[in-house]
mmCIF file of C-alpha atoms in Angstrom:
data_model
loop_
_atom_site.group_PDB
_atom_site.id
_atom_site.type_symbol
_atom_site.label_atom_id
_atom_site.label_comp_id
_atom_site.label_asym_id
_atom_site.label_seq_id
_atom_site.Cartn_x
_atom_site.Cartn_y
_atom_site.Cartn_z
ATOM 1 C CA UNK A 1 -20.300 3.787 7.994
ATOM 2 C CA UNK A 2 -18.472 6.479 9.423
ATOM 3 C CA UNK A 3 -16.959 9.341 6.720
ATOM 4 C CA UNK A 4 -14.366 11.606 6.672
ATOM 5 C CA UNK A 5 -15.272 15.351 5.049
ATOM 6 C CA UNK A 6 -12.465 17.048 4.007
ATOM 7 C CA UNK A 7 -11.997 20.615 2.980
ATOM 8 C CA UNK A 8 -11.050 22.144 0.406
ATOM 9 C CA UNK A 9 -11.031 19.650 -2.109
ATOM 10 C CA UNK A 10 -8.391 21.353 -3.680
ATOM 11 C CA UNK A 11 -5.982 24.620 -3.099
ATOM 12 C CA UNK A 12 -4.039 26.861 -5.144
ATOM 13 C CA UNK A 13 -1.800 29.098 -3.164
ATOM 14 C CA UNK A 14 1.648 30.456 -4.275
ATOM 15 C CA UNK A 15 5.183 30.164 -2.676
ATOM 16 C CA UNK A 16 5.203 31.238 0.681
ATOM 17 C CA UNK A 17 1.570 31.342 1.934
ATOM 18 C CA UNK A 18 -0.201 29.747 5.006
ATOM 19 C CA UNK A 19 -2.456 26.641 4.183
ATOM 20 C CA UNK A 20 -5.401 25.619 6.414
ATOM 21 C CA UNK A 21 -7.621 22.534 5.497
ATOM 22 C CA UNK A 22 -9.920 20.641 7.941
ATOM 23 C CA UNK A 23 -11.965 17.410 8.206
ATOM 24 C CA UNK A 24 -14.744 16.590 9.562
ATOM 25 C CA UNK A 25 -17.041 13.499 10.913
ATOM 26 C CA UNK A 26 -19.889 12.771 12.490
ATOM 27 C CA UNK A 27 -19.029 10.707 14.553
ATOM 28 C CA UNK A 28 -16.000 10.516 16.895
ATOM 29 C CA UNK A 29 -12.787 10.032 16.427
ATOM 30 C CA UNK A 30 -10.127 8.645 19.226
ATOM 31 C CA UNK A 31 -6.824 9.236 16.830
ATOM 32 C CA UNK A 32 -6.758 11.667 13.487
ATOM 33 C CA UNK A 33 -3.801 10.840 11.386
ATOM 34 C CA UNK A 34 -2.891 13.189 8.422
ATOM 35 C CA UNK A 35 -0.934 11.636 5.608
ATOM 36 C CA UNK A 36 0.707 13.483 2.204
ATOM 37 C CA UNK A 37 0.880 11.471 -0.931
ATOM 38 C CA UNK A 38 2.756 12.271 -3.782
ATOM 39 C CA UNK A 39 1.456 11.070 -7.214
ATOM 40 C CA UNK A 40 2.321 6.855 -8.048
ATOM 41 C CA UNK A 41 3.238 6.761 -4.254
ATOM 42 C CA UNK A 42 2.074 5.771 -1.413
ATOM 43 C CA UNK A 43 0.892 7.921 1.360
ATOM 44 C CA UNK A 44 3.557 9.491 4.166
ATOM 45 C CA UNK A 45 2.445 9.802 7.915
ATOM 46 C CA UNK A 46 2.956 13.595 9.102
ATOM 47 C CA UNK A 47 1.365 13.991 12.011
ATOM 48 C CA UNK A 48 -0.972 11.859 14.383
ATOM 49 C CA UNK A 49 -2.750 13.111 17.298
ATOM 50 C CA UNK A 50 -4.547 11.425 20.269
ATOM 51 C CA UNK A 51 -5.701 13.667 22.250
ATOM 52 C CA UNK A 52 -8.646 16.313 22.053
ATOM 53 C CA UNK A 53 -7.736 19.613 22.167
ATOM 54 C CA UNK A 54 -4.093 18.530 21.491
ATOM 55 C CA UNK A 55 -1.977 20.458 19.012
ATOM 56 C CA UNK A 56 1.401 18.656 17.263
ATOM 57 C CA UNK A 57 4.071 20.110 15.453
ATOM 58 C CA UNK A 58 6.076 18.538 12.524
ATOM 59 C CA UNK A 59 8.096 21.510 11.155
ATOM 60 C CA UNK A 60 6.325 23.814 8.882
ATOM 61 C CA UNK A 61 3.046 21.348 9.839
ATOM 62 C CA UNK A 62 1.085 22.368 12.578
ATOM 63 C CA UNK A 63 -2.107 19.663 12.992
ATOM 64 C CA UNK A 64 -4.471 19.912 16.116
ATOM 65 C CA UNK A 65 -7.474 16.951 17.337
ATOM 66 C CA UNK A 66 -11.053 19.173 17.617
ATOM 67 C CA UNK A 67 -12.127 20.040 20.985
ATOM 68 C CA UNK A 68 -15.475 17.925 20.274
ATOM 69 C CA UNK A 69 -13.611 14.993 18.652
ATOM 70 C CA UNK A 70 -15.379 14.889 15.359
ATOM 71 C CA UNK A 71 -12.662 17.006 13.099
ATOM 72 C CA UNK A 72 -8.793 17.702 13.206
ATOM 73 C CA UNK A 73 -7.051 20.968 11.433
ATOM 74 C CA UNK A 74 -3.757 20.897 8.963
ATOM 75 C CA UNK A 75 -2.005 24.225 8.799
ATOM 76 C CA UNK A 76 1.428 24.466 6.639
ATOM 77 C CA UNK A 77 3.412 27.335 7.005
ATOM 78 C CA UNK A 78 5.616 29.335 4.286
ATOM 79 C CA UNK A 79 4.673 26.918 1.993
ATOM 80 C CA UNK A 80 7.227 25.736 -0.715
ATOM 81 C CA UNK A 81 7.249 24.070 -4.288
ATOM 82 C CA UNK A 82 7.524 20.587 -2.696
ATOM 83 C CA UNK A 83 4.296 20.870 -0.715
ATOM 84 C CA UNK A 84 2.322 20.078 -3.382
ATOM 85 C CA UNK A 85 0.466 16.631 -3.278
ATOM 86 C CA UNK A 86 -2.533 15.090 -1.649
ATOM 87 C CA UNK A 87 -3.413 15.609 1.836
ATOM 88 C CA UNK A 88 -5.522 13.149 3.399
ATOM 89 C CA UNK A 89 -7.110 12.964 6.943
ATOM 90 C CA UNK A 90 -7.710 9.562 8.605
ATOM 91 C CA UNK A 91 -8.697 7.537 11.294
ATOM 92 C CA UNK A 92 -9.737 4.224 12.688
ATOM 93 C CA UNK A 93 -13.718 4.119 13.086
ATOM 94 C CA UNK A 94 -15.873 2.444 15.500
ATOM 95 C CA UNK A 95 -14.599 4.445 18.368
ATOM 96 C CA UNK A 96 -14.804 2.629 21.149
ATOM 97 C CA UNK A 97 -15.070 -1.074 19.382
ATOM 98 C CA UNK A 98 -12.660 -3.075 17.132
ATOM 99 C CA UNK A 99 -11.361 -1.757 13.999
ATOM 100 C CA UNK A 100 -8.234 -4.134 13.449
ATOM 101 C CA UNK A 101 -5.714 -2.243 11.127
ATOM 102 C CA UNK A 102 -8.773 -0.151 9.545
ATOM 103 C CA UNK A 103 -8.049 3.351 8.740
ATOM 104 C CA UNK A 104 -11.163 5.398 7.302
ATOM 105 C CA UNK A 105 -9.962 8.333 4.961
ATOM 106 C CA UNK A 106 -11.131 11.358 3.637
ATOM 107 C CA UNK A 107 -10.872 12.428 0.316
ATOM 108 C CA UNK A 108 -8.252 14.247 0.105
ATOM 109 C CA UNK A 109 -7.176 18.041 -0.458
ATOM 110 C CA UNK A 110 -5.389 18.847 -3.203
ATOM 111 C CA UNK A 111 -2.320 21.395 -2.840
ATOM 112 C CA UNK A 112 -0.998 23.211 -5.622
ATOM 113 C CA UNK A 113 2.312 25.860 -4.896
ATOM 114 C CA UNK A 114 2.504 28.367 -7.572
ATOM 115 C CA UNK A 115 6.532 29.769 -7.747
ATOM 116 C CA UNK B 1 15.022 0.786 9.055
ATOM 117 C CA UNK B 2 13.635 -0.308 5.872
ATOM 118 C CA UNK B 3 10.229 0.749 5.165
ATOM 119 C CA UNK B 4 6.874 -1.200 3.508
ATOM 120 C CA UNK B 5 7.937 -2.940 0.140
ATOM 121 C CA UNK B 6 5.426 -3.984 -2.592
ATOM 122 C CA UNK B 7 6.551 -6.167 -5.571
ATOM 123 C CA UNK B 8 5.164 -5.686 -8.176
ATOM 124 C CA UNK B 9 5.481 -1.967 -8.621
ATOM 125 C CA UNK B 10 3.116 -1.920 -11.853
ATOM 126 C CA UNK B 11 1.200 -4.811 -13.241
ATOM 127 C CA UNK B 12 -1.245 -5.594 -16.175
ATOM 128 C CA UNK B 13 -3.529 -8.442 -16.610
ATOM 129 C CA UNK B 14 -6.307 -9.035 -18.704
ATOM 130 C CA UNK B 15 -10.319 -9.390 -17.628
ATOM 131 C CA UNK B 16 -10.436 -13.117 -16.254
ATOM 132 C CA UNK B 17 -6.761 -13.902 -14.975
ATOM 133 C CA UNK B 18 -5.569 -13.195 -11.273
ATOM 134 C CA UNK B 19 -3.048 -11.701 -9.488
ATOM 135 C CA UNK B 20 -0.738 -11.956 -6.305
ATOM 136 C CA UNK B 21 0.590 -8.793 -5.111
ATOM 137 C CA UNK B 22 3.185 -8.779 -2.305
ATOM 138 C CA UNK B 23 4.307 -6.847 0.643
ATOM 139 C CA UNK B 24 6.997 -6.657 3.296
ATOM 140 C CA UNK B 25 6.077 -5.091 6.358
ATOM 141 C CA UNK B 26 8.642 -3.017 8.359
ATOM 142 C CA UNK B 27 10.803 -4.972 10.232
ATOM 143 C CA UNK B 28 9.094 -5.548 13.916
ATOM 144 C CA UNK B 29 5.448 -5.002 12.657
ATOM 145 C CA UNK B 30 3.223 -7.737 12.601
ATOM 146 C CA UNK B 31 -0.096 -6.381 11.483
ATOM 147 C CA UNK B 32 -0.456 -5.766 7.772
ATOM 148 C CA UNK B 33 -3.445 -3.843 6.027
ATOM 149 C CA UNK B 34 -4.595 -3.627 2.644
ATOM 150 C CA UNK B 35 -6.180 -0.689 0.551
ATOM 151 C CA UNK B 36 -7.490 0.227 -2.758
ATOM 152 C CA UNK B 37 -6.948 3.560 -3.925
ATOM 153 C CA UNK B 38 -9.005 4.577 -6.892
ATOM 154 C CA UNK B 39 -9.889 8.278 -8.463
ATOM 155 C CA UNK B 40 -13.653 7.605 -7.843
ATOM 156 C CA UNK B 41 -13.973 5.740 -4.676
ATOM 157 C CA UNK B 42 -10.495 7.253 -2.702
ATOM 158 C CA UNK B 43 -8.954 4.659 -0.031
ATOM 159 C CA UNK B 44 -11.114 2.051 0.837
ATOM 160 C CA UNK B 45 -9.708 -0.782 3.450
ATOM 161 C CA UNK B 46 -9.190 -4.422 2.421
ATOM 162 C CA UNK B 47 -8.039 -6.540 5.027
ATOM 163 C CA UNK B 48 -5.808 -6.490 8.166
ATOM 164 C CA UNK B 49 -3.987 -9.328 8.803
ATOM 165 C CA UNK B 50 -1.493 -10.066 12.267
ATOM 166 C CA UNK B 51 -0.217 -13.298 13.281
ATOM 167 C CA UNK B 52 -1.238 -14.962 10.402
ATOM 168 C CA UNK B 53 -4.521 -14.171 11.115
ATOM 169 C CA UNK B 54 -6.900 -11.714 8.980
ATOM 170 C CA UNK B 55 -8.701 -9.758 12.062
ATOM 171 C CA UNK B 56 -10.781 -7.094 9.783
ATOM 172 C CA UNK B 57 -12.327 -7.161 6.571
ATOM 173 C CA UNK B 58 -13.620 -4.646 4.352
ATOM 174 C CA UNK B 59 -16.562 -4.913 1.921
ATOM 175 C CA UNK B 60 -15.021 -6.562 -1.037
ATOM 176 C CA UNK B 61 -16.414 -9.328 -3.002
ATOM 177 C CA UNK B 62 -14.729 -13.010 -2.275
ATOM 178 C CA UNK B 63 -12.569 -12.383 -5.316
ATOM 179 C CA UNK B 64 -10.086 -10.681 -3.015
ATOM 180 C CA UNK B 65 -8.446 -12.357 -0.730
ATOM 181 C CA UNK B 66 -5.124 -12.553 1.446
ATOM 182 C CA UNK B 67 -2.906 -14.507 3.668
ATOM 183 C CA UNK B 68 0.585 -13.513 5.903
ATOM 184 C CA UNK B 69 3.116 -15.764 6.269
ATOM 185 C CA UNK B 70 5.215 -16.228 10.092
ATOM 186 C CA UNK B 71 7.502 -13.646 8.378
ATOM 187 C CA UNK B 72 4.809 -10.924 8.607
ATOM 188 C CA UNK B 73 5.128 -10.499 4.704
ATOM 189 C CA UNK B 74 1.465 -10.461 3.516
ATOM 190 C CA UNK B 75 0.292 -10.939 -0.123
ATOM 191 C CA UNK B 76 -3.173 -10.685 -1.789
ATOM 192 C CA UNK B 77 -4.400 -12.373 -4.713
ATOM 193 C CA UNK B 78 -7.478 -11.099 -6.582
ATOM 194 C CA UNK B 79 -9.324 -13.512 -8.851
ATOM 195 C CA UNK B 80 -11.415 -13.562 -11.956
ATOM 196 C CA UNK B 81 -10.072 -9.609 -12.578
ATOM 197 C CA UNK B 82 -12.978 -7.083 -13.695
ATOM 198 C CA UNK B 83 -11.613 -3.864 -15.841
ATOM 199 C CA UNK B 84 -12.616 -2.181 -12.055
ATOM 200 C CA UNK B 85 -10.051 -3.549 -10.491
ATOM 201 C CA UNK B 86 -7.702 -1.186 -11.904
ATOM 202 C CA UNK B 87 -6.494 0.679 -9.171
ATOM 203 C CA UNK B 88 -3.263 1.412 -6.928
ATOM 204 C CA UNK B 89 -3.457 -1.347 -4.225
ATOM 205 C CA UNK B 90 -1.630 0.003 -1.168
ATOM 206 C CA UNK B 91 -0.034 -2.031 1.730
ATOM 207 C CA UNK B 92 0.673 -0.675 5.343
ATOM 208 C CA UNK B 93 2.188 -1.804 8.664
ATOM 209 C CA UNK B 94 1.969 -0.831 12.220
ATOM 210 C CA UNK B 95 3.074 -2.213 15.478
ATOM 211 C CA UNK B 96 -0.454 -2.981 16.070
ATOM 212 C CA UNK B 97 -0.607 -2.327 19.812
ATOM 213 C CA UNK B 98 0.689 0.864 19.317
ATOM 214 C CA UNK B 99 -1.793 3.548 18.661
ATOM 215 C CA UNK B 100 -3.171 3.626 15.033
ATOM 216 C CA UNK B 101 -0.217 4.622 13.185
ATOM 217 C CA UNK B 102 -0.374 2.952 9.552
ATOM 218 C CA UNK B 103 3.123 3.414 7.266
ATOM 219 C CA UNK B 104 2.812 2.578 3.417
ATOM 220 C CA UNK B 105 4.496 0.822 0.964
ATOM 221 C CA UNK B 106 4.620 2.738 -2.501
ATOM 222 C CA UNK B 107 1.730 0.894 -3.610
ATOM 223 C CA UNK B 108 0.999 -1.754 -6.755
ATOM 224 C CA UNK B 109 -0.311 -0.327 -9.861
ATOM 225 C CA UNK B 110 -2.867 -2.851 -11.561
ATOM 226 C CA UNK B 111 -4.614 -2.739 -14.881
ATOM 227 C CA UNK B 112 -6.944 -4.893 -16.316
ATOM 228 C CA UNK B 113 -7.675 -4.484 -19.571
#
């Protein structure tokens, strides 16, 4: 079935600093979806995109659908202590064909935000 | 708006019994999914139900199973538990017909011992 690669698995940056993670497929994706959980919770849609080549903002979150539509890009900005959690990418698979209420997910990068 | 509820929030059972976990969609959604998030295996899809009607299914055993109710409130019941079962189970609603967006409940926490 189709997978979801995400990178890094896991990130140590301190207050203030830029974060970057990707994922990646190999297949194609119509819709990327990036979702933060925080530990014994469920997972919180930031940002969804639909397009290729399309870029969406969510405040400090900046995500953007690939060009060739097989990987999508999370950037934070200035991070801060309550960035930290999971980061997952997602999507629905089977481009093109049925994939009722089916999200496939990567993962997961792991953000840690040093004071 | 009131977001995805799941009753029980933690649960423990013992190898053999079963187990109905619930979930209230948010108000207007009709399709309800179902996930199990473990450490070793991440998210891995269920079932989708809408209308009252399970659409998609993922590759679980028969142990697992669902239904939805005219309501839209969804439960799952998983049978003959295995100490593998022990996982966060995860429910999420969309409109269905709009995009792909998924919103989740804060999850069930089962344990089998």
């Amino acid at each position: 079935g189709q997978q979801l690669n995400q990178s890094p698995q896991s990130m140590f940056i301190q207050e203030g600093e830029d974060v970057s993670m990707n994922c990646t497929s190999s297949s194609i994706f119509n819709t990327w979806l990036w979702y933060k959980q925080d530990p014994g919770e469920g997972p919180v849609l930031l940002i969804a995109l639909y397009k290729a080549g399309e870029l969406t903002s969510n405040g400090r979150l900046t995500a953007q659908f690939g060009t060739t539509r097989k990987d999508s890009f999370l950037n934070i900005s200035a991070s801060i202590p309550s960035d930290v959690g999971i980061y997952f990418c997602a999507g629905p698979p089977n481009a093109g064909g049925t994939s009722y209420g089916k999200l496939t997910f990567g993962q997961g990068t792991i953000l840690t935000v040093h004071p | 708006k009131a977001g995805v509820t799941q009753t029980p929030r933690y649960l423990i059972k013992t190898r053999g019994q079963q187990v109905t976990l619930s979930c209230s969609p948010i108000s207007g959604h009709r399709s309800v999914s179902w996930y199990q998030q473990t450490p070793g295996q991440g998210l891995q899809f269920l079932f989708e139900y809408f209308s009252e009607t399970q659409r998609n299914k993922g590759n679980f055993p028969g142990r697992f199973s669902g239904r939805q109710f005219s309501n839209s409130r969804s439960e799952m019941n998983v049978s003959t538990l295995e100490l593998g079962d022990s996982a966060l189970y995860l429910c999420a609603s969309s409109l269905a017909r709009v995009r792909n967006e998924q919103f989740f409940g804060p999850g069930t926490r089962l344990t089998v011992l």
